[in-house]
Short mmCIF file of C-alpha atoms (C1' of nucleotides) in Angstrom, two decimals:
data_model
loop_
_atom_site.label_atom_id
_atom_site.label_comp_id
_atom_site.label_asym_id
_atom_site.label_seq_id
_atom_site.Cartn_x
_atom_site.Cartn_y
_atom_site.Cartn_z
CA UNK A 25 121.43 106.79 83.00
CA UNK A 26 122.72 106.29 86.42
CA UNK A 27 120.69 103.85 88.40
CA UNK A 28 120.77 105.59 91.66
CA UNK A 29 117.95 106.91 93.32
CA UNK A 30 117.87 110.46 94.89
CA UNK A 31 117.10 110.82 98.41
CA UNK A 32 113.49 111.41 97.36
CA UNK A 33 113.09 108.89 95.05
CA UNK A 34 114.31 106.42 97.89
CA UNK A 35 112.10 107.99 100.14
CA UNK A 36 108.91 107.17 97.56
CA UNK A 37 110.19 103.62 97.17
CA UNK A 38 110.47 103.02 100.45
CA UNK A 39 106.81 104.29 101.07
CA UNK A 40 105.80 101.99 98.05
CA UNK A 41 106.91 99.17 99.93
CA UNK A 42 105.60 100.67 103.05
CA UNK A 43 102.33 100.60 102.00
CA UNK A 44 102.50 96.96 100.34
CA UNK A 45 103.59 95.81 103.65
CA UNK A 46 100.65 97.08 105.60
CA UNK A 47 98.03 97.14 103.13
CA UNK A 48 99.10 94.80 100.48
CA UNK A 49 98.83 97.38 97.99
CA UNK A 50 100.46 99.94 96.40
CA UNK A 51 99.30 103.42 97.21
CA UNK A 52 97.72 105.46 94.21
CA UNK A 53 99.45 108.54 93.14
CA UNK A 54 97.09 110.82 95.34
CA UNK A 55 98.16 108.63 98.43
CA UNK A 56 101.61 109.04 97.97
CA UNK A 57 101.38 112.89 96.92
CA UNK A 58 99.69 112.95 100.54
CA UNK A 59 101.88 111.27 102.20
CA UNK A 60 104.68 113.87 100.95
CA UNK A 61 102.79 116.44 101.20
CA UNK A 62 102.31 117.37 97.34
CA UNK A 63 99.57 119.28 96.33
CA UNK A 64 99.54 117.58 92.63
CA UNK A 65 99.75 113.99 91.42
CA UNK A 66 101.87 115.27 88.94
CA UNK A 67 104.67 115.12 91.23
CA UNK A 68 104.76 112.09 91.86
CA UNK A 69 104.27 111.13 88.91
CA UNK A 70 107.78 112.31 87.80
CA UNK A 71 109.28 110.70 90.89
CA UNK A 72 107.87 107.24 89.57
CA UNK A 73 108.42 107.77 86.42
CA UNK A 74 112.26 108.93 87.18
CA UNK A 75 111.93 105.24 89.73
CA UNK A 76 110.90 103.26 86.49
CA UNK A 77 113.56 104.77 84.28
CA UNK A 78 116.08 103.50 86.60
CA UNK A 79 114.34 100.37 87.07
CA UNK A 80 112.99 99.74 90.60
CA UNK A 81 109.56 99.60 89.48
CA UNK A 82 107.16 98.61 86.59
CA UNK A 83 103.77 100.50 86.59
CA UNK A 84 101.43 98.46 84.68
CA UNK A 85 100.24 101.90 82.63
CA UNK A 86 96.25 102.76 83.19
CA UNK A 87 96.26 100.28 86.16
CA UNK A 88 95.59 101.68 89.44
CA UNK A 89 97.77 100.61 92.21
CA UNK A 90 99.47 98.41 90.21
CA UNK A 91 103.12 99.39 90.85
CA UNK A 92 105.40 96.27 91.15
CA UNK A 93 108.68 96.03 92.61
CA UNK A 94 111.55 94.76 90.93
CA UNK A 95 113.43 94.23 93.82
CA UNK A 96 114.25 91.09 93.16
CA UNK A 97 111.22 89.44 91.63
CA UNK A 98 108.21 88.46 93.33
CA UNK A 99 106.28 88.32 96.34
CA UNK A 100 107.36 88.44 99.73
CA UNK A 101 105.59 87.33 102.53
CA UNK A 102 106.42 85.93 105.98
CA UNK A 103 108.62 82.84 105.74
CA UNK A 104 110.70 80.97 108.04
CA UNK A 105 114.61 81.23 108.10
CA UNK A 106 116.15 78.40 107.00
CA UNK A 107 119.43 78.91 108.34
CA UNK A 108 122.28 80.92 108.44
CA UNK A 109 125.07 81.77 105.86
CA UNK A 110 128.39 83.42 105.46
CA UNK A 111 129.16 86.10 103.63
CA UNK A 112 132.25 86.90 105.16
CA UNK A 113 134.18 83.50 106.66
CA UNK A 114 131.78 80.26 106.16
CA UNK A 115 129.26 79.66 108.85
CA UNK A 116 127.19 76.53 108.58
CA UNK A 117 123.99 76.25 107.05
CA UNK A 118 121.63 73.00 106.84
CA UNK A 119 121.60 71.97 103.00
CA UNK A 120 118.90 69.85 103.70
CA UNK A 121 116.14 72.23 105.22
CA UNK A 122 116.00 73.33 101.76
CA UNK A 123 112.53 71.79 100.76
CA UNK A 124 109.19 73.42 100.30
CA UNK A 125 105.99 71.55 99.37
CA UNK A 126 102.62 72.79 97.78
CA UNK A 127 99.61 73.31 100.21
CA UNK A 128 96.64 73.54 99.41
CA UNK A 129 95.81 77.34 99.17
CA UNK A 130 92.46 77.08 101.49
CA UNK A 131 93.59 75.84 105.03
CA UNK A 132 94.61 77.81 107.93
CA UNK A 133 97.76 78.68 108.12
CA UNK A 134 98.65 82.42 110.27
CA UNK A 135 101.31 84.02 108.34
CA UNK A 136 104.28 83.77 110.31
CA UNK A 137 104.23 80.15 111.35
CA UNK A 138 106.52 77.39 109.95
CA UNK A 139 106.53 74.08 108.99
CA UNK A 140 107.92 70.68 110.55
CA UNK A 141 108.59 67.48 109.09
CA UNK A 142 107.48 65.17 111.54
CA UNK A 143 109.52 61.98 112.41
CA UNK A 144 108.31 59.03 114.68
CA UNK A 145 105.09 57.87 115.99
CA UNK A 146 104.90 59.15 119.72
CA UNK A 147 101.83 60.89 118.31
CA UNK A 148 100.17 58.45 115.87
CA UNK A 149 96.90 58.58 118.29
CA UNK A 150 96.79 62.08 117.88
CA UNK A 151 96.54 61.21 113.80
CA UNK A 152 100.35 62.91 113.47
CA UNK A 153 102.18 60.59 111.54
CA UNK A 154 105.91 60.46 110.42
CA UNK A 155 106.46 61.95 107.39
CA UNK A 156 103.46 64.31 108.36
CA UNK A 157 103.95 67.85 108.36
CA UNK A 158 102.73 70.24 111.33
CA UNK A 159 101.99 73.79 111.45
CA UNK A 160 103.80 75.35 113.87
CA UNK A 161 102.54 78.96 115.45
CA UNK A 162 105.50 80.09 117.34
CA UNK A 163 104.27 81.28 120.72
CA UNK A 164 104.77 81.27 124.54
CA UNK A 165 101.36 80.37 126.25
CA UNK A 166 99.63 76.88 126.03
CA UNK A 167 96.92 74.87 127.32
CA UNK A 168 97.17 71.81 128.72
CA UNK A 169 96.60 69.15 126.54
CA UNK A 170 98.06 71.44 123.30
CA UNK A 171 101.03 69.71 120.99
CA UNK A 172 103.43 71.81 121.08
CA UNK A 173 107.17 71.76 119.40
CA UNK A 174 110.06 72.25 122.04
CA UNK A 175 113.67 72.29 121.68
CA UNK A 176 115.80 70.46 124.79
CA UNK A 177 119.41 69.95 124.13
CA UNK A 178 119.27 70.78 120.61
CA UNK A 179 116.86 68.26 119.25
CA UNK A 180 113.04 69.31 118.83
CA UNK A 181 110.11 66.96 119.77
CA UNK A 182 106.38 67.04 119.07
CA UNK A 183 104.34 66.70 122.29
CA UNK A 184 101.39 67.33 124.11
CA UNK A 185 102.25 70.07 126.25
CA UNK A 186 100.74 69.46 130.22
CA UNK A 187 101.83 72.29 132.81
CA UNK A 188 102.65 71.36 136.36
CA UNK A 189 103.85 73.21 139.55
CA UNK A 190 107.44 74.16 139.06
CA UNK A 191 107.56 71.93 135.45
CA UNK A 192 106.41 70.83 132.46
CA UNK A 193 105.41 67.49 131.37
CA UNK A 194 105.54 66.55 127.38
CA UNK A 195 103.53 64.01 126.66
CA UNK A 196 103.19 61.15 123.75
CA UNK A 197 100.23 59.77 122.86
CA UNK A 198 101.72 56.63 122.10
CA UNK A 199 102.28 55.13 125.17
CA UNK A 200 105.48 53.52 124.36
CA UNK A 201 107.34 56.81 124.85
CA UNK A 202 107.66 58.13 128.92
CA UNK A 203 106.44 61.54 129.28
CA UNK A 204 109.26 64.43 129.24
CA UNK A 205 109.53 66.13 132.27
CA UNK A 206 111.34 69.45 132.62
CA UNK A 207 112.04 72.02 135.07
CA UNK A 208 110.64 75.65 134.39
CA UNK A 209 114.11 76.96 134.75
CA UNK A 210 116.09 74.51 132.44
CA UNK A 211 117.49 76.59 130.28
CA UNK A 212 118.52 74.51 128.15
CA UNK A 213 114.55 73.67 127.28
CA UNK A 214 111.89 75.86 125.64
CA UNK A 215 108.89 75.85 123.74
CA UNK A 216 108.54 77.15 120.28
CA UNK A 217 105.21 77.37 119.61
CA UNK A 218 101.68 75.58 118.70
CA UNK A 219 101.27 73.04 116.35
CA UNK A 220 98.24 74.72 114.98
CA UNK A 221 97.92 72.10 111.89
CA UNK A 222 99.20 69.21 109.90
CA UNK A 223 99.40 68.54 106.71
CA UNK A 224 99.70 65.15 104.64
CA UNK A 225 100.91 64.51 101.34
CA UNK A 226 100.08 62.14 98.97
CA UNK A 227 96.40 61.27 98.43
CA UNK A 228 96.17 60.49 102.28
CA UNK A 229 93.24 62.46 103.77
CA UNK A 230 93.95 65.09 106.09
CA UNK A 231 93.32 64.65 110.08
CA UNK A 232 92.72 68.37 110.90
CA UNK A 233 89.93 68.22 112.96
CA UNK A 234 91.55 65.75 114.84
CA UNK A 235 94.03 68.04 116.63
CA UNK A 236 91.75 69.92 119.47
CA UNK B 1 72.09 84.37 107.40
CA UNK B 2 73.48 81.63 106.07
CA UNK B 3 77.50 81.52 106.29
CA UNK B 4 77.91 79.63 103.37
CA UNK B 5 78.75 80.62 99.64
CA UNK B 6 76.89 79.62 96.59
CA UNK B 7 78.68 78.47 94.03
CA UNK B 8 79.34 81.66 92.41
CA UNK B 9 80.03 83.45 95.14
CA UNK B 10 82.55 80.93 95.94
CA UNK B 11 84.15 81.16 92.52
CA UNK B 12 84.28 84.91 92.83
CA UNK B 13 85.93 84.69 96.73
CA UNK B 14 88.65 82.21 94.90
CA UNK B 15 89.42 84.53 92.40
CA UNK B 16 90.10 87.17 94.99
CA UNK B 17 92.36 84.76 97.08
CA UNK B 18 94.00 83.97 93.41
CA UNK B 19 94.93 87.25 92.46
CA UNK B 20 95.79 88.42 95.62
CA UNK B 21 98.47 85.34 95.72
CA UNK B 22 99.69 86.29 91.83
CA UNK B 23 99.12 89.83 91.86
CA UNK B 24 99.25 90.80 95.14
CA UNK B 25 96.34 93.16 95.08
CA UNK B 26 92.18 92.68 94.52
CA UNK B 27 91.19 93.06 91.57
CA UNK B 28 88.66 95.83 90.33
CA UNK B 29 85.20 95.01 90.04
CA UNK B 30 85.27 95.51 86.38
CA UNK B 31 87.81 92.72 86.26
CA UNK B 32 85.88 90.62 88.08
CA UNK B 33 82.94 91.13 85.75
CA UNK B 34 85.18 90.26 82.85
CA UNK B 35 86.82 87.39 84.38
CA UNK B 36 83.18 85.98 84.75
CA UNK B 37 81.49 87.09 81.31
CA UNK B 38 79.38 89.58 83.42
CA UNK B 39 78.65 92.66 81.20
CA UNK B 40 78.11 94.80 84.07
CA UNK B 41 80.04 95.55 87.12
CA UNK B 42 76.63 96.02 89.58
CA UNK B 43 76.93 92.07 89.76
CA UNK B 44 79.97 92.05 91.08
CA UNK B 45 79.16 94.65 93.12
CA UNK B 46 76.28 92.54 94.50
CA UNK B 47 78.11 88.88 95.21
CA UNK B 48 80.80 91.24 96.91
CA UNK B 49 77.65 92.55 98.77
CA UNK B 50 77.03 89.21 100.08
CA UNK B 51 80.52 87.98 100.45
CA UNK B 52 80.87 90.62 102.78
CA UNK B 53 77.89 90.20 104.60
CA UNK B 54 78.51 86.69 105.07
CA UNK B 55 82.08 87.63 106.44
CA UNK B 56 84.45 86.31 104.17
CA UNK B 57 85.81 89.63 102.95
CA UNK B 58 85.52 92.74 104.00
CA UNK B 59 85.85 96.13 102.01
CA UNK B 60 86.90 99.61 102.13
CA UNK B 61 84.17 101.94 101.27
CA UNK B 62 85.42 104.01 98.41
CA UNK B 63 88.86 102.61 98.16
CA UNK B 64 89.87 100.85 94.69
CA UNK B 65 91.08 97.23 94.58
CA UNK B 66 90.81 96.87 98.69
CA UNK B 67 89.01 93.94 99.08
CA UNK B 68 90.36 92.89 102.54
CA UNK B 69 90.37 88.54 102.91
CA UNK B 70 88.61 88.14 106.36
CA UNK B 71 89.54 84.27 106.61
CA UNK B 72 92.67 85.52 108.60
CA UNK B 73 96.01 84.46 107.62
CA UNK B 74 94.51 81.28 106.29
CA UNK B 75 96.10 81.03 103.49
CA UNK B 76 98.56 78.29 102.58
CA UNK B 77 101.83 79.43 100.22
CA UNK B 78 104.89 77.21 99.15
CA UNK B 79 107.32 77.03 102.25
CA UNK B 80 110.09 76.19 102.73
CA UNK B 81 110.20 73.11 105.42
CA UNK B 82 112.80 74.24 108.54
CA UNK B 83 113.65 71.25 109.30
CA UNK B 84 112.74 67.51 111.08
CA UNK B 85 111.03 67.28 113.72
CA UNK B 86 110.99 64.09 116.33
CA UNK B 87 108.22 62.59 117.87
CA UNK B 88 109.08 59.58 119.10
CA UNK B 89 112.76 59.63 119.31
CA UNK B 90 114.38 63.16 119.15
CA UNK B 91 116.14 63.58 115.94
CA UNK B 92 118.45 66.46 115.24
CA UNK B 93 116.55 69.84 114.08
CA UNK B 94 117.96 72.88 113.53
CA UNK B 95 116.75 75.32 116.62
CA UNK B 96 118.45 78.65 115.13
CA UNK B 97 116.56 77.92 112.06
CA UNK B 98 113.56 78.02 114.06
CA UNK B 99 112.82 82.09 113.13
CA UNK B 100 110.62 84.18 111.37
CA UNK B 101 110.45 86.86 109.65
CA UNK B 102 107.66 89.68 108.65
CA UNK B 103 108.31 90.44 105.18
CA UNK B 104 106.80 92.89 103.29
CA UNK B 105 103.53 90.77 102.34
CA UNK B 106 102.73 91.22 98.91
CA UNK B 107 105.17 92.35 97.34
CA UNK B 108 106.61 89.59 94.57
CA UNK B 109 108.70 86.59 95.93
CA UNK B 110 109.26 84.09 93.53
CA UNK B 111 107.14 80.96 95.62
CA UNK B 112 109.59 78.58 95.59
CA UNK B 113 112.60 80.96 96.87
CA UNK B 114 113.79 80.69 100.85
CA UNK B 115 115.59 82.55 103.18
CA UNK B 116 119.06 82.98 104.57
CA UNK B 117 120.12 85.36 107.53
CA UNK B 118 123.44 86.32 106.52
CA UNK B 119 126.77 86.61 108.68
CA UNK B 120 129.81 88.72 108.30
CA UNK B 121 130.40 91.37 106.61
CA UNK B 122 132.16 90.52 103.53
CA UNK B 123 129.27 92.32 101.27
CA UNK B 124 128.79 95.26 102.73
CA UNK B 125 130.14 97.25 100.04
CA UNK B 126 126.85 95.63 98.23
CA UNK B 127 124.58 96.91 100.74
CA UNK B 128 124.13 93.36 102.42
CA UNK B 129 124.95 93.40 106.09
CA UNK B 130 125.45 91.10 108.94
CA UNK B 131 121.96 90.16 110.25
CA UNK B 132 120.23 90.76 107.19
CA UNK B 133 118.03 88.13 105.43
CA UNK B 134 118.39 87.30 101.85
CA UNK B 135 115.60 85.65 99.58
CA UNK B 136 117.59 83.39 97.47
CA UNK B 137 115.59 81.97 93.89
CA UNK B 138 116.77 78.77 93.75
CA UNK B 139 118.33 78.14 89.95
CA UNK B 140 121.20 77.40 87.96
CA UNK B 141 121.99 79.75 85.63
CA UNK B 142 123.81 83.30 86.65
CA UNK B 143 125.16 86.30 85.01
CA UNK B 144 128.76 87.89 86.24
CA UNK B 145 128.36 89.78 88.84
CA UNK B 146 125.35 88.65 90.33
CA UNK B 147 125.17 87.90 94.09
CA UNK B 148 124.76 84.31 94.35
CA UNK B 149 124.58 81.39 97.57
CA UNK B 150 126.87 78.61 97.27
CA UNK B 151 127.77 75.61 99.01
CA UNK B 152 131.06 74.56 99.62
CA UNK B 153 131.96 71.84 101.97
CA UNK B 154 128.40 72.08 104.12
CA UNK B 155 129.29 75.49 104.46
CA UNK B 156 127.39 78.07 102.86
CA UNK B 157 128.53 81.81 101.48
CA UNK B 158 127.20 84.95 99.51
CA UNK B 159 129.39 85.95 97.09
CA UNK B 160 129.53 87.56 93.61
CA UNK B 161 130.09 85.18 90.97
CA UNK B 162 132.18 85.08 87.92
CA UNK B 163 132.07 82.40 85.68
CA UNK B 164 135.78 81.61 83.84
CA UNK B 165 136.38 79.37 81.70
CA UNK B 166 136.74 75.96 83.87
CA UNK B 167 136.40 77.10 87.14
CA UNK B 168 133.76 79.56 89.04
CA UNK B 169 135.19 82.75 90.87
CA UNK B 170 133.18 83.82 94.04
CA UNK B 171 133.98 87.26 95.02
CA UNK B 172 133.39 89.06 97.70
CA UNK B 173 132.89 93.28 97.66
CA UNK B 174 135.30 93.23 100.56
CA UNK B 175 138.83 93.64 100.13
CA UNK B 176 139.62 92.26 103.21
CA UNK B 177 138.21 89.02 101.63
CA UNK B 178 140.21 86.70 98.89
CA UNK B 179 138.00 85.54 96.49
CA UNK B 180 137.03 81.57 96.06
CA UNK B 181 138.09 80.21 93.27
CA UNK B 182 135.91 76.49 92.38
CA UNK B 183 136.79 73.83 89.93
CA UNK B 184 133.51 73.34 87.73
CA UNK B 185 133.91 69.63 88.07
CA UNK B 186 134.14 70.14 92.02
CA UNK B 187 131.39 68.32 93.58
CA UNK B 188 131.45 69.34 97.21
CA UNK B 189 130.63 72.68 95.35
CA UNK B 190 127.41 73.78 93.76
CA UNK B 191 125.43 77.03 93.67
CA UNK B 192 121.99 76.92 95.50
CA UNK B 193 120.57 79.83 93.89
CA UNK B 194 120.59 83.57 93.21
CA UNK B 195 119.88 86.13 95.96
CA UNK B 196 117.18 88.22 94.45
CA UNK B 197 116.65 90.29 97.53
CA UNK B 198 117.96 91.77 100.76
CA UNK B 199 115.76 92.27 103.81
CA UNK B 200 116.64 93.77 106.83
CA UNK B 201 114.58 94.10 109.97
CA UNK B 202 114.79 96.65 112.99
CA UNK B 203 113.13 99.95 112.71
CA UNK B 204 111.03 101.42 110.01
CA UNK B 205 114.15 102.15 107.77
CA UNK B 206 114.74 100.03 105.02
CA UNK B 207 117.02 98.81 102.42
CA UNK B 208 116.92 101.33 100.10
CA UNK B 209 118.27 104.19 101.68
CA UNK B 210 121.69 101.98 101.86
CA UNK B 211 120.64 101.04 97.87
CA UNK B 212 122.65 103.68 95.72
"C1'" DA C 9 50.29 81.77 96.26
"C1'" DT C 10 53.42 84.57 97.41
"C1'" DA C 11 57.48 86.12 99.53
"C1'" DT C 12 62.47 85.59 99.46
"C1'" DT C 13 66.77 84.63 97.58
"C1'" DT C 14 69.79 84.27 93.84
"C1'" DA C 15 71.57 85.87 89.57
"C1'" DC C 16 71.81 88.83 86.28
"C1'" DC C 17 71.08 93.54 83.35
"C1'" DA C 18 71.06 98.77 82.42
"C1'" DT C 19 71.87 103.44 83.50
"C1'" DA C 20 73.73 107.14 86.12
"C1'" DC C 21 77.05 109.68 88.92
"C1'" DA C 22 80.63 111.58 91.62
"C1'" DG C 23 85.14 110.79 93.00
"C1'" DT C 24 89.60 108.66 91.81
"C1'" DT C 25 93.08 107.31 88.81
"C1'" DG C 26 96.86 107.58 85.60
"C1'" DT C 27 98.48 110.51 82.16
"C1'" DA C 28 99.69 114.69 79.40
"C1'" DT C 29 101.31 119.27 78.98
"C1'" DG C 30 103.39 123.38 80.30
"C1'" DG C 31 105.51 126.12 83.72
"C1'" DT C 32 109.00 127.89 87.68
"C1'" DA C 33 113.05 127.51 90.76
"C1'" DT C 34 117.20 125.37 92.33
"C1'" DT C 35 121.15 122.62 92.06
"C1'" DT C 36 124.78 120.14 89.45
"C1'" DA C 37 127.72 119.24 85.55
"C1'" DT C 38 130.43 120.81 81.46
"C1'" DA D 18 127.83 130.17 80.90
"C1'" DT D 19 124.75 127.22 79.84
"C1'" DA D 20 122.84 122.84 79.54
"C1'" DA D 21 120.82 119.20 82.21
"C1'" DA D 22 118.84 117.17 85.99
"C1'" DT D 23 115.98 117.64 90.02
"C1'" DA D 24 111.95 119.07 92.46
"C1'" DC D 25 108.00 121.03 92.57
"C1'" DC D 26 103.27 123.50 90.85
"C1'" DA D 27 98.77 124.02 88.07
"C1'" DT D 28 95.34 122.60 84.91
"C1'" DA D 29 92.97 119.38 82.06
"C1'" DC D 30 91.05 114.97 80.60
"C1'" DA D 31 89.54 110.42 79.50
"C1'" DA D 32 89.19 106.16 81.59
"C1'" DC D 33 88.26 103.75 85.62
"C1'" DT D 34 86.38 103.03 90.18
"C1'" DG D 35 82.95 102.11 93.59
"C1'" DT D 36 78.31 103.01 94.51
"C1'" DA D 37 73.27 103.75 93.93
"C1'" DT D 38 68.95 102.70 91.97
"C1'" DG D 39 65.68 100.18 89.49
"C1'" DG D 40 64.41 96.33 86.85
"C1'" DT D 41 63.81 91.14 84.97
"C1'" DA D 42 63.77 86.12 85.50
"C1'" DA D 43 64.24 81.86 87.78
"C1'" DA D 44 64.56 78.97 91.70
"C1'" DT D 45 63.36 78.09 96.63
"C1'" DA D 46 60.89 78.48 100.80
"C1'" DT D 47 56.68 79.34 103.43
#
DNA sequence: ATATTTACCATACAGTTGTATGGTATTTAT
DNA sequence: ATAAATACCATACAACTGTATGGTAAATAT
């Protein structure tokens, strides 16, 4: 049995995945034959069926909207790029950022932020400690007073972000560390986004509400 | 009106946000009713009645296994940490890695896989193109043939491998390409993980078109 | 004391769902 | 030339789905 899908087929997967992307489901059998313009389920029925045989999909049989892709094997959702990597001539690629840790399932969190290790104590009155992690929203407009993570001269800091006439001033709450100050145009500066939330490992509670 | 749960309907909201993480879609009321010893589905139907009214779901007249979370995007998964932040003295980060990606949002993803942005070209002939992001299950154990990301050196590729005896062949669909050919007892070498899917951004096509 | 809220049950119903079966027309392979 | 695969249609059905309505019992609030 060949495994390659005919234009249609493709077509219906590629609505399948469609619709988990938008709705988070997949679409019943009516939906799709909609979609297509079918007048009977049926139809589609055989394309899935034809999908499953050459093994795209797994229908969970008597379950509505229960198709699951086999795509590779298991949920997608929006996730930060670690890094780059060759396929053709070796680029380089950070080794390291390879790390992921458990949060708790309850705590805000908007779906295509990322996460920062954070290292020093410039902010340790703001209850951001090293070895904290922030939530980072990536972004372009700020208040004064916000932490934000910038990038200048290919190293990233975690400051409070304070907008003046023709710059920007970073600030640290510790006051051992001078503010930043930057000119609008540097190019070599910019701001990535909004450290919306931090998160602590190990037993230690967590400073949310801290962060306004 | 109250915002707040009771207990119950605080059980029944986390096992929405549970099988929405596993399954990637509500469940039916029915299943709710059995997951909770209820012996009829009305209850449900009524704690979803006040869930909703209290705003912490919201649902689609009609529509079967739709339960829509309201808390936002507040929902913490396993990610994958970018990379360290300073904020006292800057430390190095990795700024390119500092991108994100919509990915189709529930479809499966094993939770502890990453992503990679791939360069070059050398697996085109697999459907993986320059640009293209690859969700990579981290593991140690491959099959011939299967497109895998290995580290070499701090440098990173996507290959094909082929396991011989003694030594590990990466290959690449490319002819233009020589294959990589690894002593098993190398140690600058090791394999971070399979590549169990391909995602590619820009327009409303996707992959699959480019999958037979 | 009495009204409200919470937590369940039962029954009923129409619309939806996946599935099964049988059929036609066109294209592709042998 | 004929078999097989593809792409559709129609009808039928049992199970499932969400919803509606009405009821009981206990706890809580007024």
């Amino acid at each position: 049995m060949s495994k390659e899908l005919t234009d249609i087929q493709s077509k219906i997967l590629n609505f399948l995945i469609e619709q988990k992307v938008e709705k988070g489901i997949s679409p019943s059998l009516a939906e799709i034959a909609d979609r297509f313009g079918y007048k009977n389920r049926a139809t589609v029925q055989q394309h899935l069926q034809s999908i499953e045989k050459k093994g795209y999909i797994k229908k969970n049989p008597k379950r509505s909207r229960s198709i699951e892709l086999t795509l590779g094997d298991k949920y997608f959702f929006p996730r930060p790029i670690l890094g780059e990597v060759a396929a053709g001539n070796p680029l380089t690629i950070y080794p390291d950022s390879i790390d992921t840790i458990q949060l708790p399932t309850i705590v805000k969190m908007p779906m295509d932020s990322f996460l920062l290790r954070v290292k020093g104590d410039s902010l340790k009155d703001a209850y951001i400690f090293s070895g904290d992690v922030v939530i980072v929203k990536p972004g372009n407009e700020f208040l004064d007073g916000q932490i934000v993570v910038a990038i200048l001269d290919d190293s990233a800091v975690v400051k409070r972000y304070y907008r003046k006439s023709g710059s920007i001033e970073l600030h640290s709450e510790n006051q051992d560390y001078q503010p930043i100050i930057v000119d609008l145009n540097d190019s070599n500066f910019r701001i990535v986004g909004l450290v919306v939330g931090v998160y602590r490992t190990m037993g230690k509670k967590s400073l949310n509400n801290q962060l306004s």
